[in-house]
């Protein structure tokens, strides 16, 4: 009887542990195709006096960025919103825009938000690193010039 009880408790423990952290990952479904994007304006605010801006026009970089955000693993998890900010503005061929804002929480973690699509999710991905590796010249602008 003790063996059956020990086996049962072991089974309960294994099932309990495997259920922990089984929160389903969320991904972004854009309401447009990568081919609809003409340019991406990106703004990096690291709480300095000026903001860094990159305009991405290369189709390969636009496709890479679109794929990156489409495959990014997101979760419903609370966290603070007090780090550096990255804003991506997808300018579409029909004249509309789609905005994503990443707010760094820690090293390679942060919140990805969109007022356009009305979401606010946590991610443990290096979005700042992706921005640093994008082509395009970086220009310094004042905060008043951010659209």
Tab-separated table of N, CA and C in Angstrom:
chain	number	residue	atom	x	y	z
A	1	UNK	N	0.821	-1.195	0.000
A	1	UNK	CA	0.000	0.000	0.000
A	1	UNK	C	0.868	1.262	0.000
A	2	UNK	N	1.982	1.210	0.757
A	2	UNK	CA	2.863	2.364	0.812
A	2	UNK	C	3.491	2.632	-0.552
A	3	UNK	N	3.779	1.567	-1.299
A	3	UNK	CA	4.367	1.739	-2.632
A	3	UNK	C	3.378	2.397	-3.590
A	4	UNK	N	2.127	2.005	-3.504
A	4	UNK	CA	1.103	2.595	-4.355
A	4	UNK	C	0.936	4.071	-4.003
A	5	UNK	N	0.936	4.374	-2.728
A	5	UNK	CA	0.816	5.761	-2.283
A	5	UNK	C	2.018	6.579	-2.756
A	6	UNK	N	3.221	6.041	-2.619
A	6	UNK	CA	4.441	6.731	-3.051
A	6	UNK	C	4.416	6.935	-4.565
A	7	UNK	N	3.978	5.949	-5.309
A	7	UNK	CA	3.874	6.072	-6.768
A	7	UNK	C	2.846	7.135	-7.139
A	8	UNK	N	1.722	7.114	-6.467
A	8	UNK	CA	0.683	8.110	-6.729
A	8	UNK	C	1.188	9.524	-6.431
A	9	UNK	N	1.865	9.711	-5.308
A	9	UNK	CA	2.386	11.037	-4.933
A	9	UNK	C	3.472	11.485	-5.920
A	10	UNK	N	4.285	10.563	-6.393
A	10	UNK	CA	5.306	10.894	-7.384
A	10	UNK	C	4.660	11.360	-8.681
A	11	UNK	N	3.610	10.676	-9.081
A	11	UNK	CA	2.883	11.037	-10.288
A	11	UNK	C	2.264	12.425	-10.148
A	12	UNK	N	1.664	12.718	-9.017
A	12	UNK	CA	1.072	14.026	-8.755
A	12	UNK	C	2.160	15.106	-8.792
A	13	UNK	N	3.312	14.831	-8.212
A	13	UNK	CA	4.410	15.795	-8.204
A	13	UNK	C	4.907	16.076	-9.622
A	14	UNK	N	5.087	15.031	-10.415
A	14	UNK	CA	5.546	15.200	-11.795
A	14	UNK	C	4.528	15.995	-12.607
A	15	UNK	N	3.268	15.684	-12.483
A	15	UNK	CA	2.230	16.420	-13.204
A	15	UNK	C	2.146	17.862	-12.737
A	16	UNK	N	2.315	18.089	-11.458
A	16	UNK	CA	2.275	19.442	-10.928
A	16	UNK	C	3.433	20.280	-11.429
A	17	UNK	N	4.617	19.691	-11.466
A	17	UNK	CA	5.793	20.418	-11.957
A	17	UNK	C	5.677	20.698	-13.444
A	18	UNK	N	5.199	19.744	-14.202
A	18	UNK	CA	5.091	19.950	-15.652
A	18	UNK	C	4.034	20.998	-15.998
A	19	UNK	N	3.067	21.218	-15.139
A	19	UNK	CA	2.042	22.225	-15.405
A	19	UNK	C	2.533	23.628	-15.080
A	20	UNK	N	3.553	23.730	-14.243
A	20	UNK	CA	4.097	25.044	-13.899
A	20	UNK	C	4.754	25.662	-15.124
A	21	UNK	N	4.471	26.918	-15.350
A	21	UNK	CA	5.078	27.621	-16.462
A	21	UNK	C	4.551	27.201	-17.816
A	22	UNK	N	3.418	26.562	-17.845
A	22	UNK	CA	2.879	26.110	-19.124
A	22	UNK	C	2.007	27.168	-19.786
A	23	UNK	N	2.227	28.415	-19.380
A	23	UNK	CA	1.481	29.515	-19.960
A	23	UNK	C	1.710	29.546	-21.468
A	24	UNK	N	0.653	29.625	-22.205
A	24	UNK	CA	0.740	29.583	-23.658
A	24	UNK	C	1.392	30.838	-24.205
A	25	UNK	N	2.358	30.638	-25.103
A	25	UNK	CA	3.034	31.777	-25.732
A	25	UNK	C	2.090	32.442	-26.729
A	26	UNK	N	2.233	33.739	-26.847
A	26	UNK	CA	1.406	34.547	-27.739
A	26	UNK	C	2.310	35.091	-28.830
A	27	UNK	N	1.810	35.209	-30.027
A	27	UNK	CA	2.565	35.835	-31.107
A	27	UNK	C	1.712	36.932	-31.738
A	28	UNK	N	2.391	37.832	-32.431
A	28	UNK	CA	1.708	38.935	-33.102
A	28	UNK	C	1.258	38.476	-34.485
A	29	UNK	N	0.033	38.790	-34.815
A	29	UNK	CA	-0.463	38.580	-36.173
A	29	UNK	C	-0.709	39.961	-36.761
A	30	UNK	N	0.172	40.342	-37.657
A	30	UNK	CA	0.034	41.661	-38.276
A	30	UNK	C	-1.165	41.689	-39.218
A	31	UNK	N	-1.873	42.819	-39.298
A	31	UNK	CA	-3.006	42.937	-40.225
A	31	UNK	C	-2.562	43.376	-41.632
A	32	UNK	N	-1.309	43.108	-41.951
A	32	UNK	CA	-0.750	43.466	-43.254
A	32	UNK	C	0.394	42.492	-43.551
A	33	UNK	N	0.821	42.455	-44.794
A	33	UNK	CA	1.937	41.598	-45.203
A	33	UNK	C	3.227	42.414	-45.200
A	34	UNK	N	4.347	41.736	-45.150
A	34	UNK	CA	5.643	42.421	-45.182
A	34	UNK	C	5.804	43.221	-46.466
A	35	UNK	N	5.208	42.738	-47.543
A	35	UNK	CA	5.308	43.441	-48.831
A	35	UNK	C	4.532	44.758	-48.833
A	36	UNK	N	3.616	44.943	-47.886
A	36	UNK	CA	2.845	46.184	-47.777
A	36	UNK	C	3.633	47.309	-47.101
A	37	UNK	N	4.760	46.962	-46.471
A	37	UNK	CA	5.547	47.944	-45.724
A	37	UNK	C	6.518	48.643	-46.671
A	38	UNK	N	6.437	49.970	-46.712
A	38	UNK	CA	7.364	50.746	-47.539
A	38	UNK	C	8.625	51.109	-46.764
A	39	UNK	N	8.455	51.594	-45.539
A	39	UNK	CA	9.580	51.929	-44.675
A	39	UNK	C	9.204	51.640	-43.228
A	40	UNK	N	10.235	51.549	-42.392
A	40	UNK	CA	10.031	51.441	-40.953
A	40	UNK	C	10.881	52.524	-40.307
A	41	UNK	N	10.226	53.393	-39.562
A	41	UNK	CA	10.942	54.395	-38.787
A	41	UNK	C	11.088	53.848	-37.381
A	42	UNK	N	12.297	53.911	-36.864
A	42	UNK	CA	12.516	53.401	-35.508
A	42	UNK	C	13.206	54.462	-34.669
A	43	UNK	N	12.781	54.558	-33.427
A	43	UNK	CA	13.277	55.575	-32.507
A	43	UNK	C	13.741	54.887	-31.227
A	44	UNK	N	14.976	55.175	-30.801
A	44	UNK	CA	15.539	54.584	-29.596
A	44	UNK	C	15.806	55.686	-28.578
A	45	UNK	N	15.079	55.645	-27.470
A	45	UNK	CA	15.211	56.632	-26.394
A	45	UNK	C	15.795	55.930	-25.179
A	46	UNK	N	17.060	56.214	-24.905
A	46	UNK	CA	17.734	55.610	-23.767
A	46	UNK	C	17.822	56.611	-22.617
A	47	UNK	N	16.780	57.401	-22.457
A	47	UNK	CA	16.658	58.422	-21.409
A	47	UNK	C	17.757	59.466	-21.491
A	48	UNK	N	18.245	59.708	-22.691
A	48	UNK	CA	19.251	60.747	-22.891
A	48	UNK	C	18.595	62.024	-23.370
A	49	UNK	N	19.425	62.993	-23.696
A	49	UNK	CA	18.907	64.276	-24.164
A	49	UNK	C	18.334	64.159	-25.569
A	50	UNK	N	18.908	63.258	-26.361
A	50	UNK	CA	18.432	63.090	-27.729
A	50	UNK	C	18.003	61.649	-27.977
A	51	UNK	N	17.216	61.494	-28.997
A	51	UNK	CA	16.708	60.180	-29.405
A	51	UNK	C	17.413	59.795	-30.695
A	52	UNK	N	17.727	58.503	-30.824
A	52	UNK	CA	18.351	58.004	-32.042
A	52	UNK	C	17.262	57.494	-32.977
A	53	UNK	N	17.367	57.860	-34.244
A	53	UNK	CA	16.369	57.467	-35.234
A	53	UNK	C	17.058	56.722	-36.379
A	54	UNK	N	16.423	55.630	-36.799
A	54	UNK	CA	16.840	54.908	-38.002
A	54	UNK	C	15.619	54.758	-38.887
A	55	UNK	N	15.807	54.984	-40.186
A	55	UNK	CA	14.747	54.718	-41.145
A	55	UNK	C	15.194	53.534	-41.983
A	56	UNK	N	14.412	52.469	-41.933
A	56	UNK	CA	14.742	51.236	-42.633
A	56	UNK	C	13.987	51.209	-43.953
A	57	UNK	N	14.732	51.125	-45.051
A	57	UNK	CA	14.125	51.109	-46.385
A	57	UNK	C	14.473	49.845	-47.153
A	58	UNK	N	15.508	49.132	-46.726
A	58	UNK	CA	15.918	47.896	-47.408
A	58	UNK	C	14.860	46.820	-47.201
A	59	UNK	N	14.378	46.244	-48.298
A	59	UNK	CA	13.323	45.224	-48.210
A	59	UNK	C	13.752	44.031	-47.367
A	60	UNK	N	15.030	43.640	-47.461
A	60	UNK	CA	15.496	42.492	-46.679
A	60	UNK	C	15.428	42.789	-45.176
A	61	UNK	N	15.755	44.016	-44.771
A	61	UNK	CA	15.662	44.395	-43.365
A	61	UNK	C	14.204	44.500	-42.912
A	62	UNK	N	13.354	45.017	-43.779
A	62	UNK	CA	11.922	45.096	-43.452
A	62	UNK	C	11.360	43.696	-43.284
A	63	UNK	N	11.690	42.786	-44.197
A	63	UNK	CA	11.232	41.394	-44.095
A	63	UNK	C	11.742	40.741	-42.814
A	64	UNK	N	13.014	40.970	-42.488
A	64	UNK	CA	13.601	40.392	-41.270
A	64	UNK	C	12.901	40.915	-40.019
A	65	UNK	N	12.647	42.205	-39.983
A	65	UNK	CA	11.975	42.812	-38.835
A	65	UNK	C	10.545	42.298	-38.705
A	66	UNK	N	9.842	42.202	-39.829
A	66	UNK	CA	8.477	41.679	-39.846
A	66	UNK	C	8.458	40.242	-39.321
A	67	UNK	N	9.369	39.422	-39.810
A	67	UNK	CA	9.454	38.020	-39.374
A	67	UNK	C	9.826	37.933	-37.903
A	68	UNK	N	10.772	38.745	-37.478
A	68	UNK	CA	11.197	38.743	-36.073
A	68	UNK	C	10.012	39.003	-35.146
A	69	UNK	N	9.264	40.061	-35.411
A	69	UNK	CA	8.125	40.381	-34.553
A	69	UNK	C	7.000	39.358	-34.683
A	70	UNK	N	6.820	38.777	-35.858
A	70	UNK	CA	5.780	37.760	-36.051
A	70	UNK	C	6.064	36.486	-35.272
A	71	UNK	N	7.335	36.173	-35.090
A	71	UNK	CA	7.728	34.932	-34.412
A	71	UNK	C	8.123	35.150	-32.960
A	72	UNK	N	8.109	36.380	-32.494
A	72	UNK	CA	8.518	36.707	-31.141
A	72	UNK	C	7.564	36.092	-30.126
A	73	UNK	N	8.115	35.438	-29.126
A	73	UNK	CA	7.315	34.807	-28.081
A	73	UNK	C	6.948	35.845	-27.023
A	74	UNK	N	5.667	36.028	-26.816
A	74	UNK	CA	5.142	37.013	-25.874
A	74	UNK	C	4.312	36.305	-24.813
A	75	UNK	N	4.182	36.941	-23.639
A	75	UNK	CA	3.390	36.364	-22.556
A	75	UNK	C	2.601	37.446	-21.838
A	76	UNK	N	1.494	37.055	-21.260
A	76	UNK	CA	0.747	37.932	-20.361
A	76	UNK	C	1.416	37.838	-19.003
A	77	UNK	N	2.254	38.791	-18.690
A	77	UNK	CA	2.991	38.782	-17.432
A	77	UNK	C	3.199	40.231	-17.024
A	78	UNK	N	2.995	40.519	-15.762
A	78	UNK	CA	3.164	41.899	-15.308
A	78	UNK	C	4.643	42.202	-15.089
A	79	UNK	N	4.994	43.444	-15.306
A	79	UNK	CA	6.354	43.928	-15.076
A	79	UNK	C	6.313	45.445	-15.054
A	80	UNK	N	7.413	46.035	-14.650
A	80	UNK	CA	7.487	47.498	-14.636
A	80	UNK	C	7.697	48.018	-16.056
A	81	UNK	N	7.490	49.288	-16.243
A	81	UNK	CA	7.684	49.944	-17.546
A	81	UNK	C	8.580	51.158	-17.360
A	82	UNK	N	9.839	50.922	-17.024
A	82	UNK	CA	10.656	52.077	-16.682
A	82	UNK	C	12.030	52.096	-17.344
A	83	UNK	N	12.234	51.403	-18.424
A	83	UNK	CA	13.546	51.378	-19.063
A	83	UNK	C	13.579	52.181	-20.347
A	84	UNK	N	14.597	51.906	-21.143
A	84	UNK	CA	14.715	52.576	-22.440
A	84	UNK	C	13.541	52.172	-23.325
A	85	UNK	N	13.261	53.002	-24.314
A	85	UNK	CA	12.103	52.787	-25.174
A	85	UNK	C	12.524	52.721	-26.634
A	86	UNK	N	11.985	51.770	-27.342
A	86	UNK	CA	12.157	51.632	-28.789
A	86	UNK	C	10.787	51.694	-29.436
A	87	UNK	N	10.642	52.536	-30.421
A	87	UNK	CA	9.365	52.652	-31.123
A	87	UNK	C	9.604	52.314	-32.592
A	88	UNK	N	8.779	51.422	-33.127
A	88	UNK	CA	8.839	51.041	-34.532
A	88	UNK	C	7.540	51.485	-35.201
A	89	UNK	N	7.663	52.275	-36.260
A	89	UNK	CA	6.499	52.732	-37.002
A	89	UNK	C	6.591	52.138	-38.407
A	90	UNK	N	5.688	51.190	-38.691
A	90	UNK	CA	5.626	50.558	-40.009
A	90	UNK	C	4.771	51.445	-40.904
A	91	UNK	N	5.375	52.046	-41.928
A	91	UNK	CA	4.655	52.894	-42.874
A	91	UNK	C	4.219	52.029	-44.049
A	92	UNK	N	2.910	51.904	-44.221
A	92	UNK	CA	2.359	50.999	-45.227
A	92	UNK	C	2.076	51.725	-46.536
A	93	UNK	N	2.010	50.946	-47.599
A	93	UNK	CA	1.807	51.493	-48.945
A	93	UNK	C	0.484	52.245	-49.068
A	94	UNK	N	-0.522	51.874	-48.269
A	94	UNK	CA	-1.820	52.550	-48.366
A	94	UNK	C	-1.876	53.851	-47.558
A	95	UNK	N	-0.736	54.262	-46.985
A	95	UNK	CA	-0.683	55.520	-46.239
A	95	UNK	C	-0.942	55.377	-44.749
A	96	UNK	N	-1.289	54.198	-44.282
A	96	UNK	CA	-1.531	53.988	-42.855
A	96	UNK	C	-0.231	53.581	-42.165
A	97	UNK	N	-0.267	53.607	-40.847
A	97	UNK	CA	0.889	53.192	-40.056
A	97	UNK	C	0.474	52.160	-39.019
A	98	UNK	N	1.446	51.382	-38.578
A	98	UNK	CA	1.249	50.400	-37.518
A	98	UNK	C	2.417	50.589	-36.563
A	99	UNK	N	2.129	50.827	-35.288
A	99	UNK	CA	3.172	51.135	-34.328
A	99	UNK	C	3.356	50.029	-33.297
A	100	UNK	N	4.622	49.742	-32.992
A	100	UNK	CA	5.013	48.847	-31.908
A	100	UNK	C	5.957	49.609	-31.002
A	101	UNK	N	5.765	49.502	-29.704
A	101	UNK	CA	6.648	50.143	-28.742
A	101	UNK	C	7.186	49.087	-27.795
A	102	UNK	N	8.509	49.064	-27.661
A	102	UNK	CA	9.181	48.148	-26.737
A	102	UNK	C	9.756	48.963	-25.593
A	103	UNK	N	9.423	48.593	-24.372
A	103	UNK	CA	9.941	49.260	-23.186
A	103	UNK	C	10.787	48.250	-22.426
A	104	UNK	N	12.064	48.551	-22.305
A	104	UNK	CA	12.998	47.647	-21.646
A	104	UNK	C	12.705	47.574	-20.154
A	105	UNK	N	12.711	46.362	-19.631
A	105	UNK	CA	12.510	46.142	-18.204
A	105	UNK	C	13.843	45.773	-17.560
A	106	UNK	N	14.627	45.012	-18.266
A	106	UNK	CA	15.937	44.573	-17.797
A	106	UNK	C	16.756	44.180	-19.007
A	107	UNK	N	17.882	43.528	-18.775
A	107	UNK	CA	18.718	43.077	-19.874
A	107	UNK	C	17.960	42.032	-20.686
A	108	UNK	N	17.697	42.342	-21.925
A	108	UNK	CA	17.020	41.449	-22.871
A	108	UNK	C	15.611	41.052	-22.433
A	109	UNK	N	14.944	41.883	-21.676
A	109	UNK	CA	13.539	41.657	-21.328
A	109	UNK	C	12.803	42.984	-21.387
A	110	UNK	N	11.526	42.898	-21.685
A	110	UNK	CA	10.735	44.118	-21.738
A	110	UNK	C	9.297	43.866	-22.118
A	111	UNK	N	8.604	44.952	-22.381
A	111	UNK	CA	7.194	44.899	-22.748
A	111	UNK	C	7.049	45.379	-24.181
A	112	UNK	N	6.275	44.649	-24.966
A	112	UNK	CA	5.970	45.050	-26.327
A	112	UNK	C	4.518	45.473	-26.351
A	113	UNK	N	4.286	46.718	-26.777
A	113	UNK	CA	2.948	47.290	-26.744
A	113	UNK	C	2.576	47.821	-28.119
A	114	UNK	N	1.295	47.846	-28.370
A	114	UNK	CA	0.793	48.471	-29.586
A	114	UNK	C	-0.560	49.092	-29.299
A	115	UNK	N	-0.626	50.401	-29.473
A	115	UNK	CA	-1.925	51.069	-29.363
A	115	UNK	C	-2.762	50.753	-30.593
A	116	UNK	N	-2.092	50.551	-31.734
A	116	UNK	CA	-2.790	50.233	-32.975
A	116	UNK	C	-3.573	48.935	-32.838
A	117	UNK	N	-2.928	47.901	-32.269
A	117	UNK	CA	-3.565	46.591	-32.136
A	117	UNK	C	-4.085	46.335	-30.726
A	118	UNK	N	-3.889	47.284	-29.821
A	118	UNK	CA	-4.381	47.202	-28.456
A	118	UNK	C	-3.872	45.960	-27.717
A	119	UNK	N	-2.541	45.853	-27.571
A	119	UNK	CA	-1.971	44.793	-26.746
A	119	UNK	C	-0.787	45.326	-25.961
A	120	UNK	N	-0.423	44.584	-24.906
A	120	UNK	CA	0.694	44.921	-24.027
A	120	UNK	C	1.196	43.615	-23.433
A	121	UNK	N	2.298	43.079	-23.963
A	121	UNK	CA	2.806	41.775	-23.569
A	121	UNK	C	4.257	41.857	-23.118
A	122	UNK	N	4.669	40.872	-22.336
A	122	UNK	CA	6.034	40.742	-21.862
A	122	UNK	C	6.815	39.848	-22.821
A	123	UNK	N	8.088	40.169	-23.047
A	123	UNK	CA	8.949	39.310	-23.855
A	123	UNK	C	10.339	39.245	-23.238
A	124	UNK	N	10.982	38.117	-23.410
A	124	UNK	CA	12.364	37.971	-22.952
A	124	UNK	C	13.260	37.845	-24.178
A	125	UNK	N	13.124	38.771	-25.072
A	125	UNK	CA	13.903	38.793	-26.301
A	125	UNK	C	14.705	40.086	-26.375
A	126	UNK	N	15.806	40.052	-27.092
A	126	UNK	CA	16.719	41.189	-27.187
A	126	UNK	C	16.308	42.118	-28.338
A	127	UNK	N	15.251	42.877	-28.144
A	127	UNK	CA	14.753	43.787	-29.176
A	127	UNK	C	15.750	44.920	-29.422
A	128	UNK	N	16.424	45.391	-28.387
A	128	UNK	CA	17.427	46.444	-28.552
A	128	UNK	C	18.565	45.933	-29.434
A	129	UNK	N	18.985	44.690	-29.242
A	129	UNK	CA	20.031	44.102	-30.072
A	129	UNK	C	19.623	44.020	-31.529
A	130	UNK	N	18.361	43.713	-31.784
A	130	UNK	CA	17.852	43.679	-33.157
A	130	UNK	C	17.934	45.075	-33.759
A	131	UNK	N	17.529	46.082	-32.990
A	131	UNK	CA	17.573	47.460	-33.480
A	131	UNK	C	19.007	47.881	-33.807
A	132	UNK	N	19.948	47.524	-32.939
A	132	UNK	CA	21.344	47.891	-33.161
A	132	UNK	C	21.897	47.285	-34.447
A	133	UNK	N	21.389	46.115	-34.838
A	133	UNK	CA	21.886	45.425	-36.030
A	133	UNK	C	21.157	45.800	-37.319
A	134	UNK	N	20.164	46.670	-37.236
A	134	UNK	CA	19.459	47.100	-38.439
A	134	UNK	C	20.342	48.033	-39.261
A	135	UNK	N	20.212	47.945	-40.575
A	135	UNK	CA	20.963	48.861	-41.426
A	135	UNK	C	20.315	50.240	-41.385
A	136	UNK	N	20.985	51.174	-41.973
A	136	UNK	CA	20.473	52.539	-41.991
A	136	UNK	C	21.292	53.408	-41.072
A	137	UNK	N	21.417	54.630	-41.474
A	137	UNK	CA	22.181	55.571	-40.656
A	137	UNK	C	21.375	55.971	-39.434
A	138	UNK	N	22.084	56.126	-38.348
A	138	UNK	CA	21.467	56.587	-37.106
A	138	UNK	C	21.626	58.089	-37.027
A	139	UNK	N	20.522	58.773	-36.803
A	139	UNK	CA	20.591	60.222	-36.643
A	139	UNK	C	20.063	60.590	-35.265
A	140	UNK	N	20.610	61.650	-34.710
A	140	UNK	CA	20.187	62.150	-33.410
A	140	UNK	C	19.092	63.191	-33.633
A	141	UNK	N	17.983	63.033	-32.938
A	141	UNK	CA	16.888	63.993	-33.058
A	141	UNK	C	16.407	64.378	-31.670
A	142	UNK	N	15.727	65.487	-31.567
A	142	UNK	CA	15.151	65.878	-30.287
A	142	UNK	C	13.810	65.164	-30.115
A	143	UNK	N	13.365	65.063	-28.887
A	143	UNK	CA	12.120	64.337	-28.607
A	143	UNK	C	10.905	64.978	-29.269
A	144	UNK	N	10.972	66.262	-29.584
A	144	UNK	CA	9.836	66.929	-30.244
A	144	UNK	C	9.654	66.448	-31.679
A	145	UNK	N	10.701	65.856	-32.285
A	145	UNK	CA	10.632	65.428	-33.683
A	145	UNK	C	10.180	63.987	-33.860
A	146	UNK	N	9.766	63.336	-32.786
A	146	UNK	CA	9.291	61.952	-32.866
A	146	UNK	C	7.823	61.980	-33.247
A	147	UNK	N	7.502	61.273	-34.350
A	147	UNK	CA	6.099	61.259	-34.790
A	147	UNK	C	5.304	60.209	-34.059
